């Protein structure tokens, strides 16, 4: 209990800080960086270096109340088919600027609900992407899958286009919790989806869970973890629910009096994590777990773990090209985000221009801090020697901040000439520690809670 009190005193339950899937974070992006920068950066890419591709499908048949993603509801396929046509137009614009010979090392479809696409649209979209950025020989194609919105025909279509990793949204299996977040998803339906994926040859499976949901308690989350383990995923993401009704209006449908209290929420995360470790999963960063021989676990052991907008990854492609409404590209010079609203995105593409609407050009100081924060988020260790080798004298500008961190967090961190390391007992504070290195914390932005 003393340890929890100390974590609380250091801000675990009161602090709202970024999740650092990028640095700087998206609220820092400015409209002065947009389509012109986007086109110039894409044209300057080295065709010998594979890129990652992200496609955003912002449609759902049901809008889950807990979700804060950029999505919109639809009961018909008409707007979805029209949107695929716009993505094809965006790809045509990309073809005009991308260097000849560029290859795709990774592709991820997110949303929204990518599995809202029927087989004909799955084939149409995948082939449109491949025609502009052909896959590299060892590429990975992953898709976010809603088990209630997929069938064997859709899975077979995705598999035939090269899908070799599936990310299954689960959140929680308890019916009371599901009802409280507007996402009814029986275990049997999820198990049938997993069986169909396995039968289609998709052996790499991720499972996404959320703690801190209404009515969750230790018994319910333990039952959910047991059922997830029965599905035998290779990776698990255990995200903390971010209750941000000022950002996502649908979250106002959630009874906030049913949300777990701070200490209860902490224990939910700790118990679930302990169950996954006991089942043979390696803990990866602050909220992921992977089997020991999975690529993510190997990357963590070998110092190759990275963090991007999908969370932790073993993706080594330095460039991420985002397509679709609200998607973000990580380019050599910085970030560019497409127009967030679907209508605004469509309008830009139909006007014959790329959809970049805001972004950020990275300075050397940004690059230094981005790498330092990524080290902490991925390895719980900031390697001062690596930063010195990469950034020279600029790396020493972090010295005073590191000294203040050592003073503030005491024996929860260790600082010497080689590194700042967050010790295991202090790792719940990792996002708070990382935020001390953030030079772009804008006023008035309410980030998700640190716990």
Short mmCIF file of C-alpha atoms in Angstrom, two decimals:
data_model
loop_
_atom_site.label_atom_id
_atom_site.label_comp_id
_atom_site.label_asym_id
_atom_site.label_seq_id
_atom_site.Cartn_x
_atom_site.Cartn_y
_atom_site.Cartn_z
CA UNK A 1 0.00 0.00 0.00
CA UNK A 2 2.91 2.36 0.73
CA UNK A 3 4.06 1.94 -2.87
CA UNK A 4 0.62 2.90 -4.23
CA UNK A 5 0.48 5.95 -1.94
CA UNK A 6 3.86 7.04 -3.28
CA UNK A 7 2.77 6.56 -6.89
CA UNK A 8 -0.33 8.62 -6.13
CA UNK A 9 1.76 11.39 -4.58
CA UNK A 10 3.85 11.49 -7.76
CA UNK A 11 0.75 12.05 -9.88
CA UNK A 12 -0.33 8.62 -11.10
CA UNK A 13 -4.02 9.25 -10.47
CA UNK A 14 -4.23 13.01 -11.12
CA UNK A 15 -1.93 13.59 -14.10
CA UNK A 16 -3.25 13.83 -17.64
CA UNK A 17 -0.42 13.35 -20.08
CA UNK A 18 0.00 12.15 -23.69
CA UNK A 19 0.27 8.47 -24.61
CA UNK A 20 3.24 9.45 -26.83
CA UNK A 21 2.36 7.50 -29.94
CA UNK A 22 4.10 10.44 -31.58
CA UNK A 23 6.24 13.37 -30.54
CA UNK A 24 5.21 16.10 -30.79
CA UNK A 25 1.63 14.96 -30.19
CA UNK A 26 -1.21 15.77 -32.60
CA UNK A 27 -2.60 18.78 -30.66
CA UNK A 28 0.65 20.57 -31.53
CA UNK A 29 0.12 20.21 -35.29
CA UNK A 30 -0.50 23.50 -37.11
CA UNK A 31 -2.35 24.36 -40.36
CA UNK A 32 0.78 26.06 -41.71
CA UNK A 33 2.06 22.57 -42.57
CA UNK A 34 -0.15 20.75 -45.04
CA UNK A 35 -0.51 19.38 -48.57
CA UNK A 36 2.47 21.28 -50.03
CA UNK A 37 4.85 19.91 -47.41
CA UNK A 38 3.21 16.49 -47.78
CA UNK A 39 3.83 16.38 -51.55
CA UNK A 40 7.43 17.55 -51.26
CA UNK A 41 8.23 14.99 -48.55
CA UNK A 42 6.64 12.13 -50.49
CA UNK A 43 8.50 13.06 -53.66
CA UNK A 44 11.83 13.07 -51.82
CA UNK A 45 11.49 9.55 -50.36
CA UNK A 46 14.28 7.09 -51.10
CA UNK A 47 12.70 4.33 -53.25
CA UNK A 48 15.20 1.83 -51.87
CA UNK A 49 13.70 2.12 -48.36
CA UNK A 50 10.29 0.44 -47.82
CA UNK A 51 7.47 2.46 -46.27
CA UNK A 52 4.54 1.62 -44.05
CA UNK A 53 1.03 2.44 -45.21
CA UNK A 54 -2.00 3.16 -43.02
CA UNK A 55 -5.55 3.38 -44.38
CA UNK A 56 -8.33 4.81 -42.24
CA UNK A 57 -11.85 3.47 -42.76
CA UNK A 58 -14.03 5.79 -40.65
CA UNK A 59 -17.31 3.86 -40.79
CA UNK A 60 -19.13 1.66 -38.27
CA UNK A 61 -22.56 0.05 -38.27
CA UNK A 62 -22.65 0.70 -34.53
CA UNK A 63 -20.87 3.46 -32.65
CA UNK A 64 -19.43 1.99 -29.45
CA UNK A 65 -19.85 4.51 -26.65
CA UNK A 66 -16.35 4.08 -25.19
CA UNK A 67 -14.59 4.83 -28.47
CA UNK A 68 -12.91 8.20 -29.12
CA UNK A 69 -11.73 7.40 -32.65
CA UNK A 70 -12.70 9.39 -35.74
CA UNK A 71 -15.71 7.38 -36.91
CA UNK A 72 -19.22 7.80 -38.23
CA UNK A 73 -22.20 5.48 -38.26
CA UNK A 74 -23.84 4.08 -41.38
CA UNK A 75 -26.51 1.48 -42.04
CA UNK A 76 -25.82 1.24 -45.78
CA UNK A 77 -22.75 0.62 -47.92
CA UNK A 78 -23.36 3.61 -50.18
CA UNK A 79 -21.15 6.10 -48.26
CA UNK A 80 -18.53 3.39 -47.75
CA UNK A 81 -18.29 2.64 -51.46
CA UNK A 82 -18.10 6.35 -52.23
CA UNK A 83 -15.28 6.71 -49.70
CA UNK A 84 -13.33 3.88 -51.33
CA UNK A 85 -13.60 5.82 -54.56
CA UNK A 86 -12.07 8.84 -52.81
CA UNK A 87 -9.23 6.69 -51.47
CA UNK A 88 -8.58 5.56 -55.05
CA UNK A 89 -8.40 9.22 -56.08
CA UNK A 90 -5.97 9.91 -53.22
CA UNK A 91 -3.83 7.00 -54.38
CA UNK A 92 -3.83 8.42 -57.91
CA UNK A 93 -2.57 11.73 -56.51
CA UNK A 94 0.09 9.86 -54.55
CA UNK A 95 1.21 8.08 -57.71
CA UNK A 96 1.99 11.47 -59.29
CA UNK A 97 4.49 12.39 -56.56
CA UNK A 98 5.92 9.14 -55.19
CA UNK A 99 9.28 8.01 -56.58
CA UNK A 100 9.31 5.09 -58.98
CA UNK A 101 10.18 1.77 -57.38
CA UNK A 102 8.92 2.54 -53.85
CA UNK A 103 7.82 -0.58 -51.97
CA UNK A 104 5.49 -1.21 -49.04
CA UNK A 105 6.94 -3.02 -46.01
CA UNK A 106 3.79 -2.81 -43.87
CA UNK A 107 0.13 -2.02 -44.41
CA UNK A 108 -2.47 -1.56 -41.71
CA UNK A 109 -6.21 -0.91 -42.08
CA UNK A 110 -7.81 0.80 -39.11
CA UNK A 111 -10.95 2.67 -38.29
CA UNK A 112 -13.75 2.69 -37.67
CA UNK A 113 -14.47 -0.82 -38.81
CA UNK A 114 -12.41 -1.97 -41.82
CA UNK A 115 -14.38 -5.22 -41.84
CA UNK A 116 -17.47 -3.25 -42.82
CA UNK A 117 -16.07 -3.67 -46.36
CA UNK A 118 -17.62 -6.53 -48.33
CA UNK A 119 -15.22 -8.79 -50.27
CA UNK A 120 -15.58 -6.82 -53.50
CA UNK A 121 -14.46 -3.61 -51.78
CA UNK A 122 -11.68 -5.43 -49.91
CA UNK A 123 -10.22 -6.56 -53.23
CA UNK A 124 -10.78 -3.19 -54.88
CA UNK A 125 -9.02 -1.22 -52.15
CA UNK A 126 -6.12 -3.63 -51.62
CA UNK A 127 -5.38 -3.83 -55.33
CA UNK A 128 -5.56 -0.04 -55.67
CA UNK A 129 -2.90 0.34 -52.97
CA UNK A 130 -0.66 -2.35 -54.44
CA UNK A 131 -0.85 -0.75 -57.87
CA UNK A 132 0.70 2.44 -56.48
CA UNK A 133 3.00 1.03 -53.76
CA UNK A 134 3.72 -2.66 -54.46
CA UNK A 135 4.43 -4.88 -51.44
CA UNK A 136 7.98 -5.85 -50.53
CA UNK A 137 8.71 -9.58 -50.42
CA UNK A 138 8.42 -9.86 -46.63
CA UNK A 139 5.60 -7.38 -46.08
CA UNK A 140 3.07 -7.52 -43.24
CA UNK A 141 -0.60 -6.68 -43.79
CA UNK A 142 -2.67 -6.25 -40.63
CA UNK A 143 -6.32 -5.36 -40.23
CA UNK A 144 -8.43 -4.29 -37.25
CA UNK A 145 -11.33 -6.73 -37.05
CA UNK A 146 -14.71 -6.42 -35.33
CA UNK A 147 -15.86 -10.03 -34.83
CA UNK A 148 -19.50 -8.94 -35.08
CA UNK A 149 -18.86 -7.37 -38.49
CA UNK A 150 -16.91 -10.10 -40.28
CA UNK A 151 -17.61 -13.46 -41.88
CA UNK A 152 -15.57 -16.14 -43.60
CA UNK A 153 -16.01 -14.52 -47.03
CA UNK A 154 -14.51 -11.23 -45.80
CA UNK A 155 -11.68 -13.05 -44.04
CA UNK A 156 -10.91 -15.09 -47.16
CA UNK A 157 -10.87 -11.91 -49.24
CA UNK A 158 -8.44 -10.22 -46.84
CA UNK A 159 -6.25 -13.33 -46.68
CA UNK A 160 -6.13 -13.60 -50.46
CA UNK A 161 -4.89 -9.99 -50.59
CA UNK A 162 -2.08 -10.84 -48.16
CA UNK A 163 -3.44 -10.18 -44.67
CA UNK A 164 -1.15 -12.08 -42.32
CA UNK A 165 -1.97 -10.42 -38.98
CA UNK A 166 -5.38 -9.69 -37.49
CA UNK A 167 -6.10 -7.35 -34.60
CA UNK A 168 -9.31 -8.38 -32.84
CA UNK A 169 -11.26 -5.83 -30.83
CA UNK A 170 -12.58 -7.40 -27.63
CA UNK A 171 -12.47 -4.77 -24.84
CA UNK A 172 -14.29 -6.98 -22.27
CA UNK A 173 -16.40 -10.15 -22.43
CA UNK A 174 -18.70 -9.44 -19.49
CA UNK A 175 -22.31 -8.76 -20.68
CA UNK A 176 -22.89 -6.04 -18.08
CA UNK A 177 -19.74 -4.18 -19.10
CA UNK A 178 -20.53 -4.63 -22.80
CA UNK A 179 -24.01 -3.22 -22.32
CA UNK A 180 -22.60 -0.21 -20.45
CA UNK A 181 -20.30 0.69 -23.37
CA UNK A 182 -22.69 -0.06 -26.23
CA UNK A 183 -20.70 -3.00 -27.59
CA UNK A 184 -22.48 -6.35 -27.38
CA UNK A 185 -20.03 -9.04 -28.50
CA UNK A 186 -20.62 -12.55 -27.18
CA UNK A 187 -17.64 -14.83 -26.66
CA UNK A 188 -19.03 -17.41 -29.10
CA UNK A 189 -19.03 -14.88 -31.95
CA UNK A 190 -15.45 -13.88 -31.16
CA UNK A 191 -14.35 -17.53 -30.95
CA UNK A 192 -15.98 -18.24 -34.35
CA UNK A 193 -14.09 -15.27 -35.82
CA UNK A 194 -10.79 -16.58 -34.44
CA UNK A 195 -11.54 -20.06 -35.79
CA UNK A 196 -12.25 -18.61 -39.25
CA UNK A 197 -9.01 -16.61 -39.14
CA UNK A 198 -7.01 -19.69 -38.22
CA UNK A 199 -8.72 -21.73 -40.94
CA UNK A 200 -7.81 -19.04 -43.47
CA UNK A 201 -4.15 -19.34 -42.49
CA UNK A 202 -3.97 -16.16 -40.36
CA UNK A 203 -1.83 -17.35 -37.47
CA UNK A 204 -0.72 -13.99 -36.07
CA UNK A 205 -3.46 -12.61 -33.84
CA UNK A 206 -3.62 -9.54 -31.61
CA UNK A 207 -6.32 -9.03 -28.98
CA UNK A 208 -7.27 -5.55 -27.76
CA UNK A 209 -8.62 -5.21 -24.21
CA UNK A 210 -9.58 -2.16 -22.16
CA UNK A 211 -9.47 -1.72 -18.38
CA UNK A 212 -11.24 1.00 -16.45
CA UNK A 213 -14.62 0.40 -18.12
CA UNK A 214 -17.90 0.81 -16.24
CA UNK A 215 -18.79 -2.05 -13.88
CA UNK A 216 -15.42 -3.76 -14.32
CA UNK A 217 -14.14 -5.44 -11.17
CA UNK A 218 -11.43 -7.97 -10.43
CA UNK A 219 -13.74 -10.95 -10.94
CA UNK A 220 -15.06 -9.73 -14.29
CA UNK A 221 -11.69 -8.78 -15.72
CA UNK A 222 -10.21 -12.08 -14.55
CA UNK A 223 -12.94 -13.94 -16.42
CA UNK A 224 -12.28 -11.86 -19.53
CA UNK A 225 -8.55 -12.62 -19.38
CA UNK A 226 -9.29 -16.34 -19.01
CA UNK A 227 -11.47 -16.27 -22.11
CA UNK A 228 -8.88 -14.30 -24.06
CA UNK A 229 -6.24 -16.88 -23.16
CA UNK A 230 -8.54 -19.57 -24.55
CA UNK A 231 -8.36 -17.76 -27.90
CA UNK A 232 -4.53 -18.08 -27.81
CA UNK A 233 -3.51 -14.69 -29.26
CA UNK A 234 0.14 -13.93 -29.98
CA UNK A 235 -0.12 -10.36 -28.66
CA UNK A 236 -2.40 -8.50 -26.29
CA UNK A 237 -2.88 -4.77 -25.88
CA UNK A 238 -4.30 -3.73 -22.50
CA UNK A 239 -5.34 -0.11 -22.85
CA UNK A 240 -6.63 2.13 -20.09
CA UNK A 241 -10.05 3.55 -20.92
CA UNK A 242 -9.81 7.28 -21.57
CA UNK A 243 -13.05 8.93 -20.46
CA UNK A 244 -12.98 12.13 -22.50
CA UNK A 245 -16.62 13.09 -23.17
CA UNK A 246 -15.50 16.63 -24.04
CA UNK A 247 -13.71 15.07 -27.05
CA UNK A 248 -16.02 12.16 -27.88
CA UNK A 249 -19.66 13.11 -27.34
CA UNK A 250 -20.84 9.50 -27.49
CA UNK A 251 -19.01 8.87 -24.19
CA UNK A 252 -21.72 10.96 -22.51
CA UNK A 253 -23.89 7.84 -22.87
CA UNK A 254 -21.63 6.10 -20.34
CA UNK A 255 -22.63 6.35 -16.69
CA UNK A 256 -19.49 7.81 -15.18
CA UNK A 257 -20.64 6.84 -11.69
CA UNK A 258 -20.11 3.19 -12.76
CA UNK A 259 -16.47 3.78 -13.71
CA UNK A 260 -13.88 2.18 -11.39
CA UNK A 261 -12.26 4.48 -8.87
CA UNK A 262 -8.58 5.34 -9.22
CA UNK A 263 -7.27 2.59 -6.95
CA UNK A 264 -9.67 0.00 -8.39
CA UNK A 265 -8.60 0.91 -11.90
CA UNK A 266 -4.94 0.43 -10.93
CA UNK A 267 -5.67 -3.01 -9.49
CA UNK A 268 -7.59 -4.03 -12.65
CA UNK A 269 -4.53 -3.30 -14.78
CA UNK A 270 -2.15 -4.98 -12.36
CA UNK A 271 -4.22 -8.15 -12.08
CA UNK A 272 -4.71 -8.51 -15.83
CA UNK A 273 -1.00 -7.92 -16.44
CA UNK A 274 -0.06 -10.53 -13.84
CA UNK A 275 -2.34 -13.08 -15.50
CA UNK A 276 -0.75 -12.54 -18.91
CA UNK A 277 2.77 -12.78 -17.51
CA UNK A 278 1.84 -16.00 -15.69
CA UNK A 279 0.50 -17.38 -18.98
CA UNK A 280 3.90 -16.96 -20.64
CA UNK A 281 3.58 -13.53 -22.21
CA UNK A 282 6.43 -11.03 -22.06
CA UNK A 283 5.43 -7.56 -20.86
CA UNK A 284 6.12 -5.06 -23.66
CA UNK A 285 6.31 -1.38 -22.78
CA UNK A 286 3.52 0.06 -20.67
CA UNK A 287 0.49 -1.83 -22.01
CA UNK A 288 1.35 -4.67 -24.42
CA UNK A 289 2.10 -8.37 -23.98
CA UNK A 290 3.54 -10.84 -26.49
CA UNK A 291 4.52 -14.48 -26.55
CA UNK A 292 8.26 -14.93 -26.12
CA UNK A 293 8.89 -15.98 -29.74
CA UNK A 294 6.63 -13.29 -31.25
CA UNK A 295 8.29 -10.59 -33.32
CA UNK A 296 7.26 -7.87 -30.88
CA UNK A 297 8.91 -9.68 -27.96
CA UNK A 298 12.06 -10.28 -30.00
CA UNK A 299 12.18 -6.60 -30.95
CA UNK A 300 11.89 -5.63 -27.28
CA UNK A 301 14.74 -7.95 -26.29
CA UNK A 302 16.95 -6.71 -29.12
CA UNK A 303 16.31 -2.97 -28.61
CA UNK A 304 14.31 -2.63 -31.85
CA UNK A 305 10.93 -1.86 -30.31
CA UNK A 306 9.28 1.27 -31.66
CA UNK A 307 6.12 3.24 -30.94
CA UNK A 308 3.71 4.68 -33.50
CA UNK A 309 0.05 5.57 -33.88
CA UNK A 310 -0.98 1.91 -33.53
CA UNK A 311 1.00 1.52 -30.30
CA UNK A 312 4.09 -0.68 -29.93
CA UNK A 313 5.51 -2.18 -33.09
CA UNK A 314 8.48 -4.01 -34.54
CA UNK A 315 8.01 -2.04 -37.78
CA UNK A 316 11.38 -0.65 -38.84
CA UNK A 317 10.10 1.42 -41.79
CA UNK A 318 11.11 5.03 -41.10
CA UNK A 319 8.20 6.48 -43.11
CA UNK A 320 4.49 5.94 -42.51
CA UNK A 321 2.14 7.13 -45.26
CA UNK A 322 -1.36 7.73 -43.94
CA UNK A 323 -4.36 7.77 -46.27
CA UNK A 324 -7.98 8.54 -45.61
CA UNK A 325 -9.72 11.06 -43.38
CA UNK A 326 -7.77 12.10 -40.26
CA UNK A 327 -4.83 9.75 -40.96
CA UNK A 328 -1.35 10.94 -40.05
CA UNK A 329 1.80 10.49 -42.09
CA UNK A 330 5.19 10.30 -40.40
CA UNK A 331 7.63 11.65 -42.97
CA UNK A 332 11.37 12.35 -42.83
CA UNK A 333 10.76 16.03 -42.12
CA UNK A 334 7.87 15.68 -39.70
CA UNK A 335 4.16 14.89 -39.51
CA UNK A 336 1.24 15.72 -41.78
CA UNK A 337 -2.37 14.90 -40.91
CA UNK A 338 -5.12 14.65 -43.49
CA UNK A 339 -8.28 16.69 -42.99
CA UNK A 340 -10.02 15.07 -40.02
CA UNK A 341 -13.68 15.33 -41.04
CA UNK A 342 -14.62 12.94 -43.84
CA UNK A 343 -16.42 15.67 -45.82
CA UNK A 344 -13.40 17.98 -45.64
CA UNK A 345 -11.08 15.15 -46.67
CA UNK A 346 -13.27 14.27 -49.65
CA UNK A 347 -13.47 17.92 -50.68
CA UNK A 348 -9.68 18.27 -50.77
CA UNK A 349 -9.16 15.09 -52.76
CA UNK A 350 -11.91 15.94 -55.26
CA UNK A 351 -10.25 19.34 -55.75
CA UNK A 352 -7.21 17.43 -57.03
CA UNK A 353 -4.89 18.03 -54.09
CA UNK A 354 -3.48 15.90 -51.32
CA UNK A 355 -5.50 16.00 -48.11
CA UNK A 356 -2.84 17.21 -45.68
CA UNK A 357 -4.43 19.88 -43.50
CA UNK A 358 -2.04 20.36 -40.60
CA UNK A 359 1.27 19.08 -39.36
CA UNK A 360 4.61 19.77 -37.77
CA UNK A 361 8.12 20.21 -39.19
CA UNK A 362 10.67 18.57 -36.92
CA UNK A 363 13.64 20.51 -35.59
CA UNK A 364 16.78 18.78 -34.32
CA UNK A 365 15.56 19.41 -30.79
CA UNK A 366 12.27 17.70 -31.68
CA UNK A 367 14.12 14.70 -33.09
CA UNK A 368 16.26 14.45 -29.95
CA UNK A 369 13.28 14.60 -27.62
CA UNK A 370 11.23 12.24 -29.78
CA UNK A 371 13.95 9.60 -29.57
CA UNK A 372 14.46 10.15 -25.84
CA UNK A 373 10.74 9.78 -25.16
CA UNK A 374 10.51 6.70 -27.38
CA UNK A 375 13.37 5.10 -25.44
CA UNK A 376 11.53 5.63 -22.16
CA UNK A 377 8.22 4.39 -23.55
CA UNK A 378 9.76 1.29 -25.17
CA UNK A 379 12.68 0.34 -22.94
CA UNK A 380 12.14 2.35 -19.72
CA UNK A 381 15.72 3.48 -20.30
CA UNK A 382 17.07 6.63 -21.89
CA UNK A 383 20.49 5.79 -23.32
CA UNK A 384 22.56 8.96 -23.02
CA UNK A 385 25.42 7.50 -25.05
CA UNK A 386 23.15 6.73 -28.00
CA UNK A 387 21.71 10.24 -27.91
CA UNK A 388 25.22 11.70 -27.75
CA UNK A 389 26.30 9.62 -30.76
CA UNK A 390 23.22 10.66 -32.77
CA UNK A 391 22.85 14.31 -31.75
CA UNK A 392 26.25 15.39 -30.47
CA UNK A 393 26.40 18.35 -28.06
CA UNK A 394 22.64 18.91 -28.42
CA UNK A 395 22.04 15.80 -26.28
CA UNK A 396 23.49 17.59 -23.24
CA UNK A 397 20.57 20.04 -23.30
CA UNK A 398 18.52 17.30 -21.62
CA UNK A 399 20.95 16.97 -18.70
CA UNK A 400 19.23 19.42 -16.39
CA UNK A 401 15.83 17.81 -17.01
CA UNK A 402 17.24 14.38 -16.25
CA UNK A 403 18.72 15.66 -13.01
CA UNK A 404 15.34 17.10 -12.01
CA UNK A 405 13.67 13.79 -12.81
CA UNK A 406 16.14 11.94 -10.61
CA UNK A 407 15.43 14.38 -7.78
CA UNK A 408 11.64 14.20 -8.21
CA UNK A 409 11.27 10.42 -8.54
CA UNK A 410 14.08 9.36 -6.20
CA UNK A 411 14.82 5.66 -6.11
CA UNK A 412 12.06 4.92 -8.63
CA UNK A 413 14.58 5.96 -11.28
CA UNK A 414 18.33 5.51 -11.62
CA UNK A 415 20.51 8.17 -13.24
CA UNK A 416 24.20 7.84 -14.09
CA UNK A 417 26.52 8.99 -16.87
CA UNK A 418 25.19 6.30 -19.23
CA UNK A 419 21.43 6.35 -18.78
CA UNK A 420 18.27 7.32 -16.98
CA UNK A 421 16.35 4.16 -16.16
CA UNK A 422 12.85 3.80 -14.73
CA UNK A 423 12.96 0.96 -12.23
CA UNK A 424 10.20 -1.70 -12.31
CA UNK A 425 8.43 -0.28 -9.27
CA UNK A 426 8.18 3.12 -10.98
CA UNK A 427 7.07 2.06 -14.45
CA UNK A 428 3.45 2.97 -13.86
CA UNK A 429 4.75 6.57 -14.00
CA UNK A 430 6.45 6.21 -17.40
CA UNK A 431 4.17 8.61 -19.27
CA UNK A 432 4.63 11.19 -16.53
CA UNK A 433 8.41 10.82 -16.66
CA UNK A 434 8.35 11.10 -20.46
CA UNK A 435 6.21 14.24 -20.30
CA UNK A 436 9.05 16.06 -18.49
CA UNK A 437 10.97 15.89 -21.79
CA UNK A 438 8.07 17.32 -23.79
CA UNK A 439 8.79 20.86 -24.98
CA UNK A 440 5.40 21.18 -26.71
CA UNK A 441 2.76 20.71 -24.00
CA UNK A 442 0.06 23.13 -25.22
CA UNK A 443 -2.10 24.89 -22.66
CA UNK A 444 -5.72 23.88 -22.44
CA UNK A 445 -5.31 20.39 -23.89
CA UNK A 446 -6.78 17.70 -21.62
CA UNK A 447 -4.91 14.48 -22.29
CA UNK A 448 -5.95 11.05 -21.01
CA UNK A 449 -5.14 10.08 -17.44
CA UNK A 450 -1.71 8.66 -16.69
CA UNK A 451 -3.17 5.59 -14.97
#
